[in-house]
Coordinates of N, CA and C in Angstrom, one line a residue:
X22 N 17.6 -16.9 5.4 CA 16.9 -18.2 5.4 C 16.6 -18.8 6.8
X23 N 15.6 -19.1 7.1 CA 15.0 -19.7 8.4 C 15.4 -21.1 8.6
X24 N 16.0 -21.5 9.8 CA 16.3 -22.9 9.9 C 15.7 -23.2 11.3
X25 N 15.4 -24.5 11.5 CA 14.7 -24.8 12.7 C 15.8 -25.6 13.6
X26 N 16.2 -25.4 14.8 CA 17.2 -25.7 15.6 C 16.3 -26.5 16.6
X27 N 17.2 -27.6 17.3 CA 16.5 -28.2 18.6 C 17.0 -27.5 19.7
X28 N 16.4 -27.4 20.6 CA 16.8 -26.5 21.8 C 18.2 -26.8 22.4
X29 N 18.6 -28.0 22.3 CA 19.8 -28.5 22.8 C 21.0 -28.1 22.1
X30 N 20.8 -27.5 20.8 CA 21.8 -26.9 20.1 C 22.2 -25.7 20.5
X31 N 23.5 -25.4 20.4 CA 24.0 -24.0 20.7 C 23.4 -23.0 20.1
X32 N 22.9 -21.8 20.7 CA 22.4 -20.9 19.9 C 23.5 -19.9 19.5
X33 N 23.1 -19.0 18.6 CA 24.2 -18.1 18.1 C 24.7 -17.1 19.1
X34 N 24.1 -17.0 20.3 CA 24.7 -16.4 21.4 C 24.1 -16.9 22.9
X35 N 24.6 -16.7 23.9 CA 24.1 -17.1 25.1 C 23.2 -16.2 25.7
X36 N 22.4 -16.6 26.6 CA 21.3 -15.6 27.2 C 22.2 -14.7 28.0
X37 N 21.5 -13.6 28.1 CA 21.9 -12.3 28.8 C 22.6 -11.5 28.0
X38 N 23.1 -10.4 28.6 CA 23.8 -9.2 27.7 C 25.2 -9.5 27.3
X39 N 25.5 -9.2 26.1 CA 27.0 -9.3 25.7 C 27.3 -8.3 24.8
X40 N 28.5 -7.6 25.0 CA 28.8 -6.4 23.8 C 30.2 -7.1 23.4
X41 N 30.4 -6.8 22.0 CA 31.8 -7.0 21.7 C 32.2 -5.7 20.9
X42 N 33.6 -5.3 20.8 CA 34.1 -4.2 20.2 C 35.5 -4.5 19.5
X43 N 35.5 -3.9 18.4 CA 36.6 -4.1 17.5 C 37.2 -2.8 17.1
X44 N 38.4 -2.4 17.3 CA 39.2 -1.3 17.0 C 38.3 0.0 17.6
X45 N 37.8 -0.4 18.7 CA 37.1 0.9 19.7 C 35.6 1.0 19.0
X46 N 35.2 0.3 18.2 CA 33.7 0.5 17.7 C 33.0 -0.6 18.2
X47 N 31.9 -0.4 18.6 CA 30.8 -1.3 19.2 C 30.3 -1.8 17.8
X48 N 30.5 -3.2 17.7 CA 29.9 -4.0 16.6 C 28.9 -4.8 16.8
X49 N 28.5 -5.3 18.2 CA 27.5 -6.4 18.3 C 27.0 -6.3 20.0
X50 N 25.8 -6.4 20.1 CA 25.3 -6.3 21.4 C 23.9 -7.3 21.3
X51 N 24.2 -8.3 22.4 CA 23.1 -9.5 22.4 C 22.4 -9.2 23.8
X52 N 21.2 -9.7 23.8 CA 20.4 -9.9 25.1 C 19.3 -10.8 24.8
X53 N 18.6 -11.1 25.8 CA 17.6 -12.3 25.8 C 16.4 -11.7 26.5
X54 N 15.2 -12.2 25.8 CA 13.9 -11.5 26.5 C 13.3 -12.9 26.9
X55 N 13.2 -13.1 28.2 CA 12.6 -14.3 28.8 C 11.0 -14.2 28.5
X56 N 10.6 -15.7 28.3 CA 9.1 -15.9 28.1 C 8.9 -15.5 26.9
X57 N 7.3 -15.6 26.4 CA 6.8 -15.3 25.1 C 6.4 -14.1 24.9
X58 N 6.9 -13.7 23.8 CA 6.3 -12.3 23.4 C 5.0 -12.6 22.6
X59 N 4.1 -11.7 22.6 CA 2.8 -11.8 21.9 C 3.0 -12.1 20.4
X60 N 2.1 -13.1 20.0 CA 2.2 -13.3 18.4 C 1.3 -12.5 17.8
X61 N 1.1 -12.7 16.4 CA 0.2 -11.9 15.6 C -1.2 -12.2 16.2
X62 N -1.4 -13.6 16.1 CA -2.7 -14.2 16.7 C -3.1 -13.5 17.9
X63 N -2.3 -13.5 19.0 CA -2.6 -12.9 20.1 C -3.1 -11.4 19.9
X64 N -2.2 -10.6 19.2 CA -2.5 -9.2 18.9 C -3.8 -9.1 18.3
X65 N -4.3 -9.8 17.2 CA -5.5 -9.7 16.6 C -6.6 -9.9 17.3
X66 N -6.6 -10.9 18.1 CA -7.6 -11.4 19.2 C -7.9 -10.3 20.1
X67 N -6.6 -9.7 20.6 CA -7.1 -8.8 21.6 C -7.6 -7.4 20.9
X68 N -7.0 -7.1 19.7 CA -7.4 -5.8 19.0 C -8.9 -5.7 18.5
X69 N -9.4 -7.0 18.2 CA -10.8 -7.1 17.6 C -11.7 -7.0 18.9
X70 N -11.2 -7.4 20.1 CA -12.0 -7.3 21.4 C -12.4 -5.9 21.7
X71 N -11.0 -5.2 21.9 CA -10.9 -3.9 22.3 C -9.7 -3.3 21.9
X72 N -9.8 -2.0 21.3 CA -8.6 -1.4 20.7 C -7.6 -0.7 22.0
X73 N -8.3 -0.7 22.9 CA -7.5 -0.2 24.2 C -6.7 -1.1 24.6
X74 N -7.3 -2.5 24.8 CA -6.6 -3.6 25.2 C -5.3 -4.1 24.3
X75 N -5.6 -3.9 23.0 CA -4.4 -3.9 22.2 C -3.4 -3.0 22.6
X76 N -3.6 -1.6 22.7 CA -2.7 -0.7 23.0 C -1.9 -1.3 24.6
X77 N -2.7 -1.7 25.3 CA -2.0 -2.5 26.6 C -1.1 -3.6 26.3
X78 N -1.5 -4.4 25.4 CA -0.7 -5.4 25.1 C 0.7 -5.1 24.5
X79 N 0.5 -4.2 23.7 CA 1.7 -3.6 22.9 C 2.7 -2.9 24.0
X80 N 2.0 -2.2 25.0 CA 3.0 -1.6 26.0 C 3.4 -2.5 26.9
X81 N 2.8 -3.7 27.2 CA 3.2 -4.7 28.0 C 4.5 -5.4 27.5
X82 N 4.3 -5.7 26.1 CA 5.5 -6.2 25.4 C 6.5 -5.4 25.3
X83 N 6.4 -4.1 25.1 CA 7.5 -3.2 25.1 C 8.2 -3.3 26.6
X84 N 7.4 -3.2 27.5 CA 8.0 -3.3 29.0 C 8.9 -4.5 29.1
X85 N 8.4 -5.6 28.6 CA 9.1 -7.0 28.6 C 10.5 -6.7 27.9
X86 N 10.5 -6.1 26.8 CA 11.8 -6.2 26.3 C 12.7 -5.0 26.9
X87 N 12.2 -4.0 27.3 CA 12.9 -3.1 28.0 C 13.7 -3.5 29.3
X88 N 12.7 -4.5 30.1 CA 13.2 -5.0 31.2 C 14.4 -5.8 31.0
X89 N 14.3 -6.5 29.8 CA 15.5 -7.5 29.5 C 16.6 -6.8 29.0
X90 N 16.5 -5.6 28.5 CA 17.5 -4.7 27.8 C 18.7 -4.5 28.7
X91 N 18.4 -3.9 29.9 CA 19.3 -3.5 30.9 C 20.1 -2.3 30.3
X92 N 21.4 -2.3 30.7 CA 22.4 -1.4 30.4 C 22.6 -1.9 28.8
X93 N 22.7 -0.6 28.0 CA 22.8 -1.0 26.7 C 23.4 0.2 25.8
X94 N 24.0 -0.1 24.7 CA 24.7 1.0 24.0 C 23.6 1.7 23.0
X95 N 24.0 2.7 22.3 CA 23.2 3.4 21.5 C 23.9 3.4 20.1
X96 N 23.1 2.7 18.9 CA 23.9 2.6 17.6 C 23.5 3.8 16.9
X97 N 24.2 4.4 16.2 CA 23.9 5.4 15.1 C 24.0 5.0 13.7
X98 N 24.9 4.3 13.4 CA 25.1 3.6 12.3 C 24.0 2.6 11.8
X99 N 23.7 2.0 10.6 CA 22.9 1.0 10.1 C 23.3 -0.3 10.8
X100 N 22.1 -0.9 11.2 CA 22.3 -2.1 12.0 C 21.5 -3.4 11.4
X101 N 21.8 -4.6 11.7 CA 21.1 -5.8 11.4 C 20.8 -6.4 12.7
X102 N 19.5 -6.6 12.9 CA 18.9 -7.1 14.2 C 18.5 -8.4 13.8
X103 N 19.2 -9.5 14.6 CA 18.9 -11.1 14.3 C 18.1 -11.5 15.5
X104 N 17.2 -12.2 15.3 CA 16.1 -12.8 16.1 C 16.3 -14.4 16.2
X105 N 16.3 -14.9 17.3 CA 16.2 -16.5 17.6 C 14.9 -16.6 18.4
X106 N 14.0 -17.3 18.0 CA 12.8 -17.7 18.5 C 12.8 -19.0 19.3
X107 N 12.5 -19.1 20.7 CA 12.6 -20.2 21.3 C 11.1 -20.2 21.9
X108 N 10.3 -21.2 21.5 CA 8.8 -21.2 22.0 C 8.7 -22.6 22.8
X109 N 7.7 -22.5 23.6 CA 7.3 -23.8 24.5 C 6.9 -24.9 23.6
X110 N 6.3 -24.7 22.3 CA 5.7 -25.7 21.5 C 5.5 -25.1 20.4
X111 N 4.9 -25.8 19.2 CA 4.7 -25.6 17.9 C 3.4 -25.1 17.7
X112 N 2.5 -24.7 18.6 CA 1.1 -24.5 18.3 C 1.2 -23.0 17.6
X113 N 2.0 -22.2 17.5 CA 1.9 -20.9 16.7 C 2.8 -20.9 15.4
X114 N 2.2 -20.6 14.4 CA 3.2 -20.7 13.2 C 4.3 -19.6 13.3
X115 N 5.4 -19.9 12.4 CA 6.5 -19.1 12.8 C 6.3 -17.6 12.3
X116 N 5.6 -17.4 11.3 CA 5.5 -16.0 10.9 C 4.5 -15.4 11.9
X117 N 3.5 -16.0 12.7 CA 2.9 -15.3 13.8 C 3.9 -14.9 14.9
X118 N 4.7 -15.9 15.2 CA 5.7 -15.7 16.2 C 6.5 -14.3 15.8
X119 N 7.2 -14.6 14.7 CA 8.0 -13.5 14.2 C 7.4 -12.1 14.2
X120 N 6.0 -12.0 14.4 CA 5.3 -10.6 14.4 C 6.1 -9.9 15.5
X121 N 6.3 -10.4 16.5 CA 6.8 -9.8 17.8 C 8.1 -8.9 17.5
X122 N 8.6 -9.1 16.5 CA 9.7 -8.2 15.9 C 9.5 -6.5 16.0
X123 N 8.1 -6.3 15.8 CA 7.6 -5.1 15.6 C 7.8 -4.5 17.3
X124 N 7.4 -5.3 18.1 CA 7.4 -4.8 19.6 C 8.9 -4.7 19.9
X125 N 9.8 -5.5 19.5 CA 11.2 -5.3 20.0 C 11.7 -4.2 19.5
X126 N 11.4 -4.0 17.9 CA 12.3 -2.9 17.3 C 11.6 -1.5 17.9
X127 N 10.4 -1.4 18.2 CA 9.7 -0.3 18.9 C 10.5 -0.1 20.1
X128 N 10.6 -1.1 20.7 CA 11.1 -0.8 22.2 C 12.9 -0.6 22.1
X129 N 13.4 -0.8 21.3 CA 14.9 -0.5 20.8 C 14.9 0.9 20.7
X130 N 14.0 1.6 20.1 CA 13.8 3.0 19.7 C 13.4 3.6 20.8
X131 N 12.4 3.1 21.7 CA 12.0 3.8 23.0 C 13.3 4.0 23.7
X132 N 14.3 2.9 24.0 CA 15.1 3.0 24.7 C 16.5 3.7 24.2
X133 N 16.4 4.1 22.9 CA 17.5 4.7 22.2 C 18.7 3.8 21.8
X134 N 18.3 2.6 21.7 CA 19.4 1.7 21.2 C 19.6 1.8 19.7
X135 N 18.3 2.1 19.0 CA 18.6 2.3 17.6 C 17.9 3.6 17.3
X136 N 18.2 4.5 16.5 CA 17.5 5.9 16.2 C 16.1 5.6 15.5
X137 N 16.1 4.5 14.7 CA 14.6 4.3 13.8 C 14.9 2.9 13.3
X138 N 13.9 2.3 12.8 CA 13.7 1.0 12.2 C 13.5 1.2 10.6
X139 N 13.9 2.2 10.1 CA 13.8 2.4 8.6 C 14.4 1.5 7.8
X140 N 14.2 1.4 6.5 CA 15.0 0.5 5.7 C 16.5 1.0 5.7
X141 N 16.9 2.0 6.0 CA 18.2 2.6 5.6 C 19.0 2.2 6.9
X142 N 18.2 2.2 8.1 CA 19.0 2.0 9.2 C 18.9 0.6 10.0
X143 N 18.0 -0.1 9.7 CA 17.7 -1.3 10.4 C 17.1 -2.5 9.5
X144 N 17.7 -3.7 9.6 CA 17.5 -4.8 8.7 C 17.2 -5.9 9.8
X145 N 16.1 -6.4 9.9 CA 15.8 -7.5 10.7 C 15.8 -8.8 10.1
X146 N 16.2 -9.9 10.8 CA 16.2 -11.2 10.2 C 15.9 -12.4 11.3
X147 N 15.1 -13.1 10.9 CA 14.9 -14.3 11.8 C 15.9 -15.3 11.4
X148 N 16.6 -15.8 12.5 CA 17.9 -16.7 12.2 C 17.5 -18.1 12.8
X149 N 16.5 -18.2 13.7 CA 16.0 -19.6 14.0 C 14.9 -19.6 15.0
X150 N 14.3 -20.8 14.8 CA 13.0 -21.0 15.5 C 13.1 -22.3 16.1
X151 N 13.1 -22.6 17.4 CA 13.1 -23.8 18.1 C 12.4 -24.0 19.2
X152 N 12.1 -25.3 19.9 CA 11.3 -25.6 21.0 C 12.1 -25.6 22.0
X153 N 11.9 -24.8 23.2 CA 12.4 -25.1 24.5 C 11.2 -25.0 25.6
X154 N 10.7 -25.9 26.0 CA 9.6 -25.9 26.8 C 10.0 -25.4 28.2
X155 N 11.2 -25.6 28.8 CA 11.7 -25.1 30.0 C 12.1 -23.7 30.0
X156 N 12.6 -23.1 28.8 CA 13.0 -21.6 28.8 C 12.6 -20.9 27.5
X157 N 11.4 -20.7 27.4 CA 10.9 -20.0 26.2 C 11.6 -18.6 26.2
X158 N 11.9 -18.1 25.0 CA 12.6 -16.7 25.1 C 12.8 -16.4 23.7
X159 N 13.3 -15.1 23.5 CA 13.6 -14.5 22.4 C 15.2 -14.1 22.3
X160 N 15.8 -14.4 21.8 CA 17.3 -13.9 21.8 C 17.6 -12.9 20.6
X161 N 18.0 -11.7 21.1 CA 18.2 -10.7 19.8 C 19.8 -10.2 20.0
X162 N 20.2 -10.1 18.8 CA 21.5 -9.7 18.6 C 21.6 -8.5 17.6
X163 N 22.2 -7.4 17.9 CA 22.2 -6.2 17.1 C 23.6 -6.0 16.6
X164 N 23.9 -5.9 15.3 CA 25.1 -5.8 14.9 C 25.3 -4.9 13.7
X165 N 26.5 -4.2 13.6 CA 26.8 -3.3 12.6 C 27.3 -4.1 11.5
X166 N 27.5 -5.3 11.4 CA 28.1 -6.0 10.2 C 26.9 -5.9 9.1
X167 N 27.2 -5.2 8.1 CA 26.3 -5.1 6.9 C 26.1 -6.3 6.3
X168 N 27.1 -7.1 6.3 CA 26.9 -8.5 5.3 C 26.2 -9.6 6.2
X169 N 25.6 -9.5 7.4 CA 25.1 -10.5 8.2 C 23.6 -10.6 7.6
X170 N 23.5 -11.9 6.9 CA 22.2 -12.5 6.5 C 21.8 -11.6 5.3
X171 N 22.7 -10.7 4.4 CA 22.5 -9.8 3.3 C 22.1 -10.8 2.2
X172 N 21.1 -10.3 1.5 CA 20.7 -11.1 0.2 C 20.8 -10.2 -0.9
X173 N 21.4 -10.6 -2.0 CA 21.8 -9.8 -3.1 C 20.9 -10.3 -4.2
X174 N 20.4 -9.5 -4.9 CA 19.3 -10.0 -6.2 C 19.8 -9.5 -7.4

């Protein structure tokens, strides 16, 4: 379920990198990507103008995520990836903002944090959308907790 939070409310984790371990196993890794990642609207506009420009936009988005990632673990077991989106304004629809998950998950594969983003290995969830004019960012938490945000039907 998506919730909208005020920027002054505490987020589910703080900015920066953080790892936690339980019984010697890595369970959670968190980091923050400063600034705005490209939205679906940004990608479509660039792709329609020039497919090479779209590839360049994707590469820059990957570089932005990789620069924020820093030292990181490598997960081999299935993970849940939680996203909290902090934008400077409400000009872009939430579903268009969340399109940037594609860039983040691809960058996590490039860096070796996750082996793949297939259904069996990776489940992404949007946990929050908020406005923070002074500090737009995307906060990402990777966890091995299979029950995090799980929906049973």
